[in-house]
XYZ file of N, CA, C and O in Angstrom:
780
model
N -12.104 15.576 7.853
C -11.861 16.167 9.158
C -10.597 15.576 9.759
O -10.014 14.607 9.274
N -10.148 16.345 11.043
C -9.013 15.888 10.947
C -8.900 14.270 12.025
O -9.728 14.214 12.935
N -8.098 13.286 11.909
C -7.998 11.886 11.939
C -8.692 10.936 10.719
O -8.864 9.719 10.777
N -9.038 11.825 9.613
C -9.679 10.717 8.923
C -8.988 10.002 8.057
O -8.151 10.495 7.300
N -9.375 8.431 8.118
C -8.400 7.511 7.201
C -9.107 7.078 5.464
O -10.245 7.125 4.997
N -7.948 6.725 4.984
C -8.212 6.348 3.625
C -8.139 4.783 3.377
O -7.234 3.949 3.409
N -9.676 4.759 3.079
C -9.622 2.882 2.358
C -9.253 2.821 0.801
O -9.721 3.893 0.417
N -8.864 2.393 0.021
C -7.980 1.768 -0.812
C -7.689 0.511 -1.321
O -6.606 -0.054 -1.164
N -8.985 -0.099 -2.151
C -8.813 -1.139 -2.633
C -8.636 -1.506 -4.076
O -9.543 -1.152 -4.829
N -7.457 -2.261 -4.668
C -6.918 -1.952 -5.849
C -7.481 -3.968 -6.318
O -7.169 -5.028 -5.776
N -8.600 -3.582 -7.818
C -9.064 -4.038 -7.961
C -8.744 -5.410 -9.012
O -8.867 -6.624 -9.176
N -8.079 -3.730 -9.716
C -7.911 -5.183 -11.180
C -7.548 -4.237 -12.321
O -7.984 -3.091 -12.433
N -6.649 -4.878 -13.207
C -6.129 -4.040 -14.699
C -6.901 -4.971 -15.741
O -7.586 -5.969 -15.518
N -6.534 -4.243 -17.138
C -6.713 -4.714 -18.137
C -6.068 -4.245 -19.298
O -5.549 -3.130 -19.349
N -6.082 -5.396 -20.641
C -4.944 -4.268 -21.118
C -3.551 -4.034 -21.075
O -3.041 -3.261 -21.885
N -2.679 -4.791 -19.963
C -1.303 -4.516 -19.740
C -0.966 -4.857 -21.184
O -1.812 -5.285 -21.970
N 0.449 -4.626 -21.530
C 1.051 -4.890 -22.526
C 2.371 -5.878 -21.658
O 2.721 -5.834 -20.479
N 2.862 -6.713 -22.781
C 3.409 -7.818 -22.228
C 5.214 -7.327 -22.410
O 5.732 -6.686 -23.324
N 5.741 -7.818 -21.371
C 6.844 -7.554 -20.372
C 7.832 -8.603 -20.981
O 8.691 -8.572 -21.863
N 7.217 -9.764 -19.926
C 7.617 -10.656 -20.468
C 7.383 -11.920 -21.783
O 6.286 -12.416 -22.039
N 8.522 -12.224 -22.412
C 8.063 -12.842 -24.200
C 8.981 -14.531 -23.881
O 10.075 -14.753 -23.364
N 7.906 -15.480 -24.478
C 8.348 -16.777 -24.565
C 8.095 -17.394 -26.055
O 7.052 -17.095 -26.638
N 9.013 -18.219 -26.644
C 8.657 -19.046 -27.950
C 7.627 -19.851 -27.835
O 7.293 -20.421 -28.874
N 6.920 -20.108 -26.722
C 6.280 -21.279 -26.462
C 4.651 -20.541 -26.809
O 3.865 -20.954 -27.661
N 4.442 -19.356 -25.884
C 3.194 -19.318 -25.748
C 2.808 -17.507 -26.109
O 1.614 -17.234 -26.233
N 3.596 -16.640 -26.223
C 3.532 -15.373 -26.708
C 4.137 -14.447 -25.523
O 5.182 -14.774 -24.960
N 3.360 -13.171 -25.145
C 4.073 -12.142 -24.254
C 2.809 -12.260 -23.325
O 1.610 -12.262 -23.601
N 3.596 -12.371 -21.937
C 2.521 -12.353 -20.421
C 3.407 -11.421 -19.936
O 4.479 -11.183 -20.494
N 2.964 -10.784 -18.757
C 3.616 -10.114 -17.623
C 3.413 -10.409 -15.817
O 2.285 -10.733 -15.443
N 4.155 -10.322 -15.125
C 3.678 -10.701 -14.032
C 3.352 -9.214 -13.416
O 4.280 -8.435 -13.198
N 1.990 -8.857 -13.145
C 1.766 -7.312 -12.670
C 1.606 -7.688 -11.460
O 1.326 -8.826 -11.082
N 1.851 -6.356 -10.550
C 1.994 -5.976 -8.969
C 1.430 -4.091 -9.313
O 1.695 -3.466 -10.340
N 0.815 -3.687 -8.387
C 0.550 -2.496 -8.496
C 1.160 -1.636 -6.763
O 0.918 -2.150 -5.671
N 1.848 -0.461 -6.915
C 1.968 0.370 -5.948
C 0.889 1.069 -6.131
O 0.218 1.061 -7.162
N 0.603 1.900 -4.842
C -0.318 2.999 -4.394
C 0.608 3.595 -3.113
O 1.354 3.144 -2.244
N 0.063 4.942 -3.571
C 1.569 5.996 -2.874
C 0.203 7.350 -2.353
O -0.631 7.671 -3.200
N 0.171 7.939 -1.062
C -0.100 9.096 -1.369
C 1.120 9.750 -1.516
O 2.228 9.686 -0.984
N 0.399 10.624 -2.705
C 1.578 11.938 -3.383
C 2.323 12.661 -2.609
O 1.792 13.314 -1.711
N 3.727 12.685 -2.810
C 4.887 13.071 -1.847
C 4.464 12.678 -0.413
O 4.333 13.418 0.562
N 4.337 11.757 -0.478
C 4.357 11.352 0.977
C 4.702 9.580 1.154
O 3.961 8.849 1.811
N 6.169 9.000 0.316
C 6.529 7.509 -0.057
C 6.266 6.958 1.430
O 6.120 5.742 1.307
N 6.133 7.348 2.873
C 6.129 6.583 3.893
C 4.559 5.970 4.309
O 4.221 5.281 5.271
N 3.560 6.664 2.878
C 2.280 6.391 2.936
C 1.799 5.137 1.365
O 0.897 5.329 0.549
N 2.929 3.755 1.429
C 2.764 3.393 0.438
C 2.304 2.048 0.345
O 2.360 1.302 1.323
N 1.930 1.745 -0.569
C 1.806 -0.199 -0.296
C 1.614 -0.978 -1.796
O 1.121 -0.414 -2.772
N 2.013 -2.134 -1.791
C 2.108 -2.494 -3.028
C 0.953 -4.069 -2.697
O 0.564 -4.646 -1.681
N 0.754 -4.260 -4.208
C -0.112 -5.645 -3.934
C 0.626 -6.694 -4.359
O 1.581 -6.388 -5.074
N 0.441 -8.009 -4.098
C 0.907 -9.335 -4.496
C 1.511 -9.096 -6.138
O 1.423 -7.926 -6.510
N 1.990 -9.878 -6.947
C 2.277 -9.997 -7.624
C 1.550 -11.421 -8.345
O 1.422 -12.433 -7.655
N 1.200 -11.400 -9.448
C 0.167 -12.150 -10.493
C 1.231 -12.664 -11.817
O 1.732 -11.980 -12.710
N 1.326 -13.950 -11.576
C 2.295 -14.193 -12.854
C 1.321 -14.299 -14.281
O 0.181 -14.660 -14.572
N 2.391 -13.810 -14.884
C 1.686 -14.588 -16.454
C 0.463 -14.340 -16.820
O -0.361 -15.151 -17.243
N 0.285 -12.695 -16.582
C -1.078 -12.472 -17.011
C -1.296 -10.922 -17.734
O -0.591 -10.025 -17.271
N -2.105 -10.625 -18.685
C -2.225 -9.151 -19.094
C -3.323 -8.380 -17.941
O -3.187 -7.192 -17.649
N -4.632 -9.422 -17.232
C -5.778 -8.851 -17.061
C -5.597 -9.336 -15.364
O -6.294 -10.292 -15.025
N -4.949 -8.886 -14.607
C -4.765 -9.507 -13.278
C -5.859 -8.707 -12.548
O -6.397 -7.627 -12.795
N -5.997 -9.579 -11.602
C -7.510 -9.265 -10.598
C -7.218 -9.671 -8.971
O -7.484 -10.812 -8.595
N -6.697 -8.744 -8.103
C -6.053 -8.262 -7.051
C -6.976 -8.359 -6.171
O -7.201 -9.429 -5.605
N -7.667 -7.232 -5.917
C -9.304 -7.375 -4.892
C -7.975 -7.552 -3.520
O -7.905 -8.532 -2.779
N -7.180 -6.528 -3.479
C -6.433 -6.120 -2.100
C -6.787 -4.735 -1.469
O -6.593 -3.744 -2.173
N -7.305 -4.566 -0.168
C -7.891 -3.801 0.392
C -6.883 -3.408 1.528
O -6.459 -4.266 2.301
N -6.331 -1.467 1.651
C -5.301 -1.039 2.171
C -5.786 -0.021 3.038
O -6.405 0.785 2.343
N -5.793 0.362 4.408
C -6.453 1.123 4.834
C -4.848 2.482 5.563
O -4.111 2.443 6.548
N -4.998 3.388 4.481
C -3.938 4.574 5.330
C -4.420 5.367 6.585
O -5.496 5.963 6.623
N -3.524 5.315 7.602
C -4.422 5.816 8.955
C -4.594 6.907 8.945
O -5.051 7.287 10.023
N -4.389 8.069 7.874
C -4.189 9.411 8.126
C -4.736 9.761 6.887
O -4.213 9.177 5.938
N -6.088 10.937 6.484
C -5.561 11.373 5.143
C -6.044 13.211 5.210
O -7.119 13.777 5.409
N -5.216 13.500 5.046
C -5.501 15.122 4.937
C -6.169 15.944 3.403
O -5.571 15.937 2.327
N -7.143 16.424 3.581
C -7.610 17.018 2.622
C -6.732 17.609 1.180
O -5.774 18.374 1.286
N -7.151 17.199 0.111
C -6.097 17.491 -1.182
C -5.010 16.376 -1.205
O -3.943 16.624 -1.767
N -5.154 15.541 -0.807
C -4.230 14.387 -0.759
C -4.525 13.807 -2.331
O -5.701 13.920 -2.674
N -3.796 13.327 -3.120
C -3.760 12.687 -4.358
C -3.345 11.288 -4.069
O -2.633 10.873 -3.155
N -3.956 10.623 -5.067
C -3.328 9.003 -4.805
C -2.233 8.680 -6.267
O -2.664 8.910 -7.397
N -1.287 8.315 -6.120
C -0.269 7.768 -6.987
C -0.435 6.842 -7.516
O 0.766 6.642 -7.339
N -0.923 5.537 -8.322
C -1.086 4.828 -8.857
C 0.107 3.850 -10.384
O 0.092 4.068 -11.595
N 0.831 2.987 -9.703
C 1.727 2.674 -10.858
C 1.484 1.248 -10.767
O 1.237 0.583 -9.761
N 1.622 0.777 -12.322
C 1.455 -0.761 -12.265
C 3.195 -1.147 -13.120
O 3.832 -0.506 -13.956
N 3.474 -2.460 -12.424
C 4.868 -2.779 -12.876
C 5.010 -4.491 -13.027
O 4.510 -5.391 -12.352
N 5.656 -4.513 -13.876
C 6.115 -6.397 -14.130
C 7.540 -6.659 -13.334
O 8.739 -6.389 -13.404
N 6.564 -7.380 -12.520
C 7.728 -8.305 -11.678
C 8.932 -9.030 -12.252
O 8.780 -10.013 -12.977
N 9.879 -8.650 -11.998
C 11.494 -9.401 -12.201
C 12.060 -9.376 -10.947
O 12.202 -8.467 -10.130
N 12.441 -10.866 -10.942
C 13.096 -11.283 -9.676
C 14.326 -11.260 -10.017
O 14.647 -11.858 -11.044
N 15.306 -10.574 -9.251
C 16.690 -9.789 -9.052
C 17.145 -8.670 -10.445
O 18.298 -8.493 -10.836
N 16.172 -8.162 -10.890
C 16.598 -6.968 -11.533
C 15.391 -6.256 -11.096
O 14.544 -6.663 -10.301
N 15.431 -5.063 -11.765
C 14.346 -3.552 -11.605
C 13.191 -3.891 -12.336
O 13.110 -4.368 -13.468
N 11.872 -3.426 -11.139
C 10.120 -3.563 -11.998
C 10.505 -2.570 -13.265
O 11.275 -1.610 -13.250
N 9.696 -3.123 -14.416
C 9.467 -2.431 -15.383
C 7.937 -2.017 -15.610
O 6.995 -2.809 -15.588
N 7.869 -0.881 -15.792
C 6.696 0.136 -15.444
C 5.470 -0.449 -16.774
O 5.851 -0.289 -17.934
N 4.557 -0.869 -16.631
C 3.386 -0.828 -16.920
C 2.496 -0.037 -17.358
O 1.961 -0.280 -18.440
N 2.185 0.965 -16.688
C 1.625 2.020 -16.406
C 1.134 2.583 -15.281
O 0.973 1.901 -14.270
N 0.809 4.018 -15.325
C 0.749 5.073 -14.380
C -0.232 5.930 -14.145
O -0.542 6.475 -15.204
N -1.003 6.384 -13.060
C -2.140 7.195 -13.210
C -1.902 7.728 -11.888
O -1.447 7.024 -10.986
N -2.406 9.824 -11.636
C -2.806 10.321 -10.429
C -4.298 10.048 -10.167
O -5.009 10.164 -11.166
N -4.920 9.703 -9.005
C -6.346 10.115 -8.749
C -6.302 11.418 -8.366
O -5.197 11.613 -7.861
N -7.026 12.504 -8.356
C -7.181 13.751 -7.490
C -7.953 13.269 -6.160
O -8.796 12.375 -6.086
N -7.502 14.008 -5.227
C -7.850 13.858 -4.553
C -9.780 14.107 -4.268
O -10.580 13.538 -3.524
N -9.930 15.345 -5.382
C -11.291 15.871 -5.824
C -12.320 14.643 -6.307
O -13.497 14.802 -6.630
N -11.649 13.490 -6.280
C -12.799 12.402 -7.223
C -12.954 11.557 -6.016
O -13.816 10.688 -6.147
N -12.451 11.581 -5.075
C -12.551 10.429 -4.052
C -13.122 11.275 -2.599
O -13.926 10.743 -1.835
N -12.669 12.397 -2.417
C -13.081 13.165 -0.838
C -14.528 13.504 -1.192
O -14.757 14.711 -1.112
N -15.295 12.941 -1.468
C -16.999 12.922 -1.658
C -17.924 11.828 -0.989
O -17.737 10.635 -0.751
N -18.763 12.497 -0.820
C -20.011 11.172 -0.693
C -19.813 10.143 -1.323
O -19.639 10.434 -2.506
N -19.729 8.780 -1.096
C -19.762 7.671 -2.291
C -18.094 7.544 -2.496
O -17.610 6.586 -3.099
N -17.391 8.469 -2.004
C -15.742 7.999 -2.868
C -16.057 7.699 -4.441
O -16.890 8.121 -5.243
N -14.943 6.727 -4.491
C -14.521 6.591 -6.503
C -14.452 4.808 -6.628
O -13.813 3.946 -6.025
N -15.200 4.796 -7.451
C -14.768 3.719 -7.510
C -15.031 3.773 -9.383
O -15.910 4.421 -9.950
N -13.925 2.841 -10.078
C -14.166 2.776 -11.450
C -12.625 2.903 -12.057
O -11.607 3.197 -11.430
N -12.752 2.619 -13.336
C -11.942 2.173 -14.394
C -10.722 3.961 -14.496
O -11.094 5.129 -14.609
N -9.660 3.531 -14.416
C -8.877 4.276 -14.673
C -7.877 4.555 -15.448
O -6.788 4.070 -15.142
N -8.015 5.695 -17.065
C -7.091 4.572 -17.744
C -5.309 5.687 -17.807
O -5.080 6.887 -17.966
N -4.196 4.123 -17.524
C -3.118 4.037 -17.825
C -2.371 5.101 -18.404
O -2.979 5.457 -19.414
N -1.050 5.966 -18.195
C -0.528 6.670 -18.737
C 0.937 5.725 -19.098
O 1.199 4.952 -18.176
N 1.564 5.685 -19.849
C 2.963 5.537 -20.226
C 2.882 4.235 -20.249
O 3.452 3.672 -19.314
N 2.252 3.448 -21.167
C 1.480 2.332 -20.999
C 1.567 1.246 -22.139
O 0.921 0.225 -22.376
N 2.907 2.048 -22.909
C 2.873 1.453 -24.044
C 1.882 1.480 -25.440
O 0.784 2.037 -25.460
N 2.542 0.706 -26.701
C 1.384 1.011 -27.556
C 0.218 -0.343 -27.670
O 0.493 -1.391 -27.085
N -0.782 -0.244 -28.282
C -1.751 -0.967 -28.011
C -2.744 -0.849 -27.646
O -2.906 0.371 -27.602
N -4.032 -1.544 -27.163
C -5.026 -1.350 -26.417
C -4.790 -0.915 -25.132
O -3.925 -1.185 -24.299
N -5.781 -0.156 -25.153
C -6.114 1.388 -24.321
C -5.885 0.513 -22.639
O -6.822 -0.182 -22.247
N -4.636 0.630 -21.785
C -4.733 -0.235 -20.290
C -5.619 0.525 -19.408
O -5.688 1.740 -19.593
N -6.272 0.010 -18.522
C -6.946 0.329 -17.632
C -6.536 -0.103 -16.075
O -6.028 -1.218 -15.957
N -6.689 0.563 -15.072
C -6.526 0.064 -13.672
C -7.809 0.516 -12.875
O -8.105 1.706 -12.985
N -8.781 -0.456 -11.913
C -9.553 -0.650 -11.532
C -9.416 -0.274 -10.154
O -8.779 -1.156 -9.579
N -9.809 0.855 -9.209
C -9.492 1.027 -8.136
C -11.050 1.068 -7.235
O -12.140 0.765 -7.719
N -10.799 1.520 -5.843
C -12.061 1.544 -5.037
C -11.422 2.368 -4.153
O -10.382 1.783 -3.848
N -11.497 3.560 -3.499
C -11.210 4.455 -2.623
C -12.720 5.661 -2.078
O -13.568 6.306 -2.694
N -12.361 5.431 -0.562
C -13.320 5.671 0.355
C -12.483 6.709 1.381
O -11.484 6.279 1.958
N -12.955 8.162 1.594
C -12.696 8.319 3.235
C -13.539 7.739 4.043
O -14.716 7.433 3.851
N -12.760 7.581 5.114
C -12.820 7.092 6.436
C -13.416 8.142 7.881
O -12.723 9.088 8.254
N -14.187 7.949 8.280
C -14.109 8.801 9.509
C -13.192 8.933 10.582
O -12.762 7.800 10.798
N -12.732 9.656 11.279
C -11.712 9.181 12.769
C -12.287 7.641 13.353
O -13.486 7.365 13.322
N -11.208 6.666 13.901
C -12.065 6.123 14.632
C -12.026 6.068 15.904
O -12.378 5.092 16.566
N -11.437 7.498 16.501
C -12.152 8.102 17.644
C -12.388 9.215 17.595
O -11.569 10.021 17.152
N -13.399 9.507 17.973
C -14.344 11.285 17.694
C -13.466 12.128 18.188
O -12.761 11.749 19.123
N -13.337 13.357 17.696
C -12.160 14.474 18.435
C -12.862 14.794 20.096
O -13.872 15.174 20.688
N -11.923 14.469 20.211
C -12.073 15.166 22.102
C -11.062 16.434 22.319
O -10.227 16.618 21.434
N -11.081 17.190 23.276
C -10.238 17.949 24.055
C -9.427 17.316 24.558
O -9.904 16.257 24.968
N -7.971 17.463 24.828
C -6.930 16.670 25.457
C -6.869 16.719 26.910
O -7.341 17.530 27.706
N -6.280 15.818 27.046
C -6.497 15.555 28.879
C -5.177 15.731 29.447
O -4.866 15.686 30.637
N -4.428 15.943 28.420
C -2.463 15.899 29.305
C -2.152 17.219 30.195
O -3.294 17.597 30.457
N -1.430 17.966 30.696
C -0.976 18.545 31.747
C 0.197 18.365 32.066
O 0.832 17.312 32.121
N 0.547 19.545 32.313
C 2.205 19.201 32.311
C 2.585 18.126 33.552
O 1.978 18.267 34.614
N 3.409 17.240 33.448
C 3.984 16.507 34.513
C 3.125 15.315 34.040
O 3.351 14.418 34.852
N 2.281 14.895 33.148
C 1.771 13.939 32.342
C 2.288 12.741 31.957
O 3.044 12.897 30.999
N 2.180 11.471 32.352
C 3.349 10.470 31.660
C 2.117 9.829 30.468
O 0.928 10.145 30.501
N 2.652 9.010 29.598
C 2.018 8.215 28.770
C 2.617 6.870 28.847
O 3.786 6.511 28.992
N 1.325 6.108 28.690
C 1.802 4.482 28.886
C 1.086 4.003 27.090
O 0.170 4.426 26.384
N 2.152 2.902 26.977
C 2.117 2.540 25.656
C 2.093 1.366 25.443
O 3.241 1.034 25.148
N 0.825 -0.246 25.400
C 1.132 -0.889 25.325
C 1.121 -1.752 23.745
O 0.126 -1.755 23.019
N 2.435 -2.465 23.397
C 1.961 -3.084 22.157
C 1.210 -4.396 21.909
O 1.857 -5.319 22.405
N 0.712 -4.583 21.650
C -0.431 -5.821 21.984
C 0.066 -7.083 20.544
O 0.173 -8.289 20.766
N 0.262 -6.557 19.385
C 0.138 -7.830 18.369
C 0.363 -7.024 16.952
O 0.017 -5.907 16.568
N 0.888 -7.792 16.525
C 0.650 -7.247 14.535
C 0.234 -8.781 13.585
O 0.464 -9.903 14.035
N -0.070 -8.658 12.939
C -0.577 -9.475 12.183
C -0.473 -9.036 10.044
O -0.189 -7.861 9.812
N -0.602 -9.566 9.316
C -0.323 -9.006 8.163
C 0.760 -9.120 7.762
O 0.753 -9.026 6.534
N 2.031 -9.328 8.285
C 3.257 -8.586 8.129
C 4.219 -9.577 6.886
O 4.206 -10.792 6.693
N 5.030 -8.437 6.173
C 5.066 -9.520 5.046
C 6.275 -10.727 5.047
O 5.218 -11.286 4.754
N 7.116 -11.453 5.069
C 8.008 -12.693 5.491
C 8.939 -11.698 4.636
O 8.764 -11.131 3.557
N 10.358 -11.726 5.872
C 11.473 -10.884 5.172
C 12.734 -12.281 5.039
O 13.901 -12.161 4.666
N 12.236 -13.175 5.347
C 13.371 -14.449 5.719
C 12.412 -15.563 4.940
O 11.267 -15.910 5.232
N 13.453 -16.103 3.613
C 13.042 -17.505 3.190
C 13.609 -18.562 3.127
O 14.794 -18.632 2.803
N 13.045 -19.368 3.357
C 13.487 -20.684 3.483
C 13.057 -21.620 2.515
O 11.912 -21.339 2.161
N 13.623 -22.873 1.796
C 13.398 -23.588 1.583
C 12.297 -24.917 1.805
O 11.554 -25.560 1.064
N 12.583 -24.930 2.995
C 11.706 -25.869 3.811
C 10.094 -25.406 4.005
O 9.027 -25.969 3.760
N 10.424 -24.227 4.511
C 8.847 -23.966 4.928
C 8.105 -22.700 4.670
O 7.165 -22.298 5.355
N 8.663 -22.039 3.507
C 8.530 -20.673 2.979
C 8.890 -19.801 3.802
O 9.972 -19.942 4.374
N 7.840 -18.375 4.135
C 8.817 -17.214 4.146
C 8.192 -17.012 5.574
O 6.985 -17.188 5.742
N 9.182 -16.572 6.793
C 8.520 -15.897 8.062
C 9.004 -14.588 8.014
O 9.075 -13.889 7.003
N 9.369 -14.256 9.273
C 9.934 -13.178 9.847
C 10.209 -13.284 11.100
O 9.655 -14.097 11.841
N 11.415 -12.177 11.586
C 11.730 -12.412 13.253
C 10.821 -10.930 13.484
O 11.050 -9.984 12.730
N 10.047 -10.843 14.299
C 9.268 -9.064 13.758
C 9.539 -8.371 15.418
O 9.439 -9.176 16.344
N 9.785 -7.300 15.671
C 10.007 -6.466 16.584
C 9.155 -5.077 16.581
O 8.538 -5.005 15.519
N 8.984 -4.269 17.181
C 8.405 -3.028 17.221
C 9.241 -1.820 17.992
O 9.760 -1.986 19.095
N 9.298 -0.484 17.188
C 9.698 0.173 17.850
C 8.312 1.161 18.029
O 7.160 1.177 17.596
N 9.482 2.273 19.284
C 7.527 3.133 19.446
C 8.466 4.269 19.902
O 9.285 4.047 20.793
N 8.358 5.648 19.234
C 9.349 6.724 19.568
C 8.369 7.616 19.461
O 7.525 7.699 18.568
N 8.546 8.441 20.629
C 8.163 9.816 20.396
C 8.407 10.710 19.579
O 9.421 11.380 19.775
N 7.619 10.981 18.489
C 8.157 11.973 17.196
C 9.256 13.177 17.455
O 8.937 14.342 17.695
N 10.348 12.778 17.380
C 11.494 13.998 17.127
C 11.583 14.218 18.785
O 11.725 15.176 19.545
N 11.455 13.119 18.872
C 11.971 12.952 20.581
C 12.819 11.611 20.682
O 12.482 10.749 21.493
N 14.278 11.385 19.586
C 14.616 9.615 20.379
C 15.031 9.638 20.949
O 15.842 8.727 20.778
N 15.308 10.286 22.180
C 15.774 9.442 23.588
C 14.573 9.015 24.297
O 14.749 8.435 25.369
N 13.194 9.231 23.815
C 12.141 8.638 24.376
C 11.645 7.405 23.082
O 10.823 7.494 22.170
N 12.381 6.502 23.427
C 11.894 5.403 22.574
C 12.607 4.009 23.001
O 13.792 3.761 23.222
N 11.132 2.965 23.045
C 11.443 1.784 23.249
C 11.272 0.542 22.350
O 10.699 0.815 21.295
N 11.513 -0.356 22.451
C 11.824 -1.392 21.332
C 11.389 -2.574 22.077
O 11.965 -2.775 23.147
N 10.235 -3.612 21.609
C 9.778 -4.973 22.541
C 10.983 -5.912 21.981
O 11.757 -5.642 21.063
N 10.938 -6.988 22.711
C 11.693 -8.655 22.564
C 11.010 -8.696 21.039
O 9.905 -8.216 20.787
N 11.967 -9.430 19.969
C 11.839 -9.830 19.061
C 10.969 -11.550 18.885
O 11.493 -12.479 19.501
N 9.770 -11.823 18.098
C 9.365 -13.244 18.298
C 9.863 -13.723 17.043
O 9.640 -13.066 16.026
N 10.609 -14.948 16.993
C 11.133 -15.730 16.068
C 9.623 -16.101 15.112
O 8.507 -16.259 15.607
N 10.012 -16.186 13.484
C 9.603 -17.141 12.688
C 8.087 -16.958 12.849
O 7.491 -17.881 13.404
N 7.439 -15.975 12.470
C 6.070 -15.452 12.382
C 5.665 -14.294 12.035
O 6.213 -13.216 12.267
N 4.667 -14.504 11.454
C 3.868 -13.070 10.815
C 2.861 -12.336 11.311
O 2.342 -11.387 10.722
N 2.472 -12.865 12.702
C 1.193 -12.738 13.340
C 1.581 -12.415 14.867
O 0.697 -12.244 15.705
């Protein structure tokens, strides 16, 4: 119905094929997984990254605020390289048909473009969501103002690192009226925090 959100928890692979190769100890990869709804990249999120492993186990839980009926989920797993390009892992669509049900999906999903070898798998958990406010009738009227306050974010990932004391952020908010920017404001920026 319409406001309902999508939960999204990406569980665990198995199976990767190895990325990265050492003389010492054989081929590991460091996996990270994206989740995308389909044509829609501004609906995306990726998980931590897991060094040195084929069978990584994530248990990261993503909640999209919006999901419209027939929505597909994108699914790609990739080996982390720090200052060159992820190299792809493997790839899977959910339909949207296996998850918009009673119960959602939860279970083993296996890998496309995945290399040769044992059969990879990716482990997901996806749920709709109800609105979490019931549809009402609107209350605006012309000559209507709206007040907007921002209260806090928390989660947010450190875009600034340091040496000393790992990674923060300076974090700001903007808040624009859709395809309206001359109605848009921007709070004071707080130094060196994620919360």
């Amino acid at each position: 119905q319409p406001g309902s959100r999508l939960s999204v928890t990406i569980l665990s692979a198995k199976g990767l094929r190895a990325a990265d190769w050492s003389f010492m100890g054989g081929g590991k990869s460091d996996p990270f997984c994206r989740c995308e709804i389909q044509d829609n990249p501004e609906f995306m999120f990726e998980t931590i990254y897991i060094e040195k492993t084929l069978q990584p186990v994530w248990n990261e839980e993503h909640e999209f605020p919006c999901y419209t009926r027939g929505d597909n989920l994108d699914f790609q797993v990739f080996d982390y390289d720090k200052g060159s390009a992820a190299d792809l892992l493997g790839k899977i669509t959910l339909a949207g048909r296996d998850f918009d049900r009673d119960g959602g999906f939860e279970g083993e999903l296996k890998l496309l473009q995945c290399g040769r070898g044992p059969q990879a798998t990716l482990k997901v958990k996806v749920e709709v969501l109800p609105p979490l406010m019931p549809d009402a009738p609107p209350i605006s009227e012309p000559g209507s103002r709206l007040q907007v306050t921002i209260l806090s974010a928390k989660g947010l990932r450190a875009a600034d690192w340091s040496l000393m004391g790992g990674g923060k952020s300076d974090p700001f908010c903007r808040c624009e009226i859709r395809g309206k920017p001359e109605f848009m404001f921007e709070t004071l920026h707080i130094e060196k925090t994620l919360e």
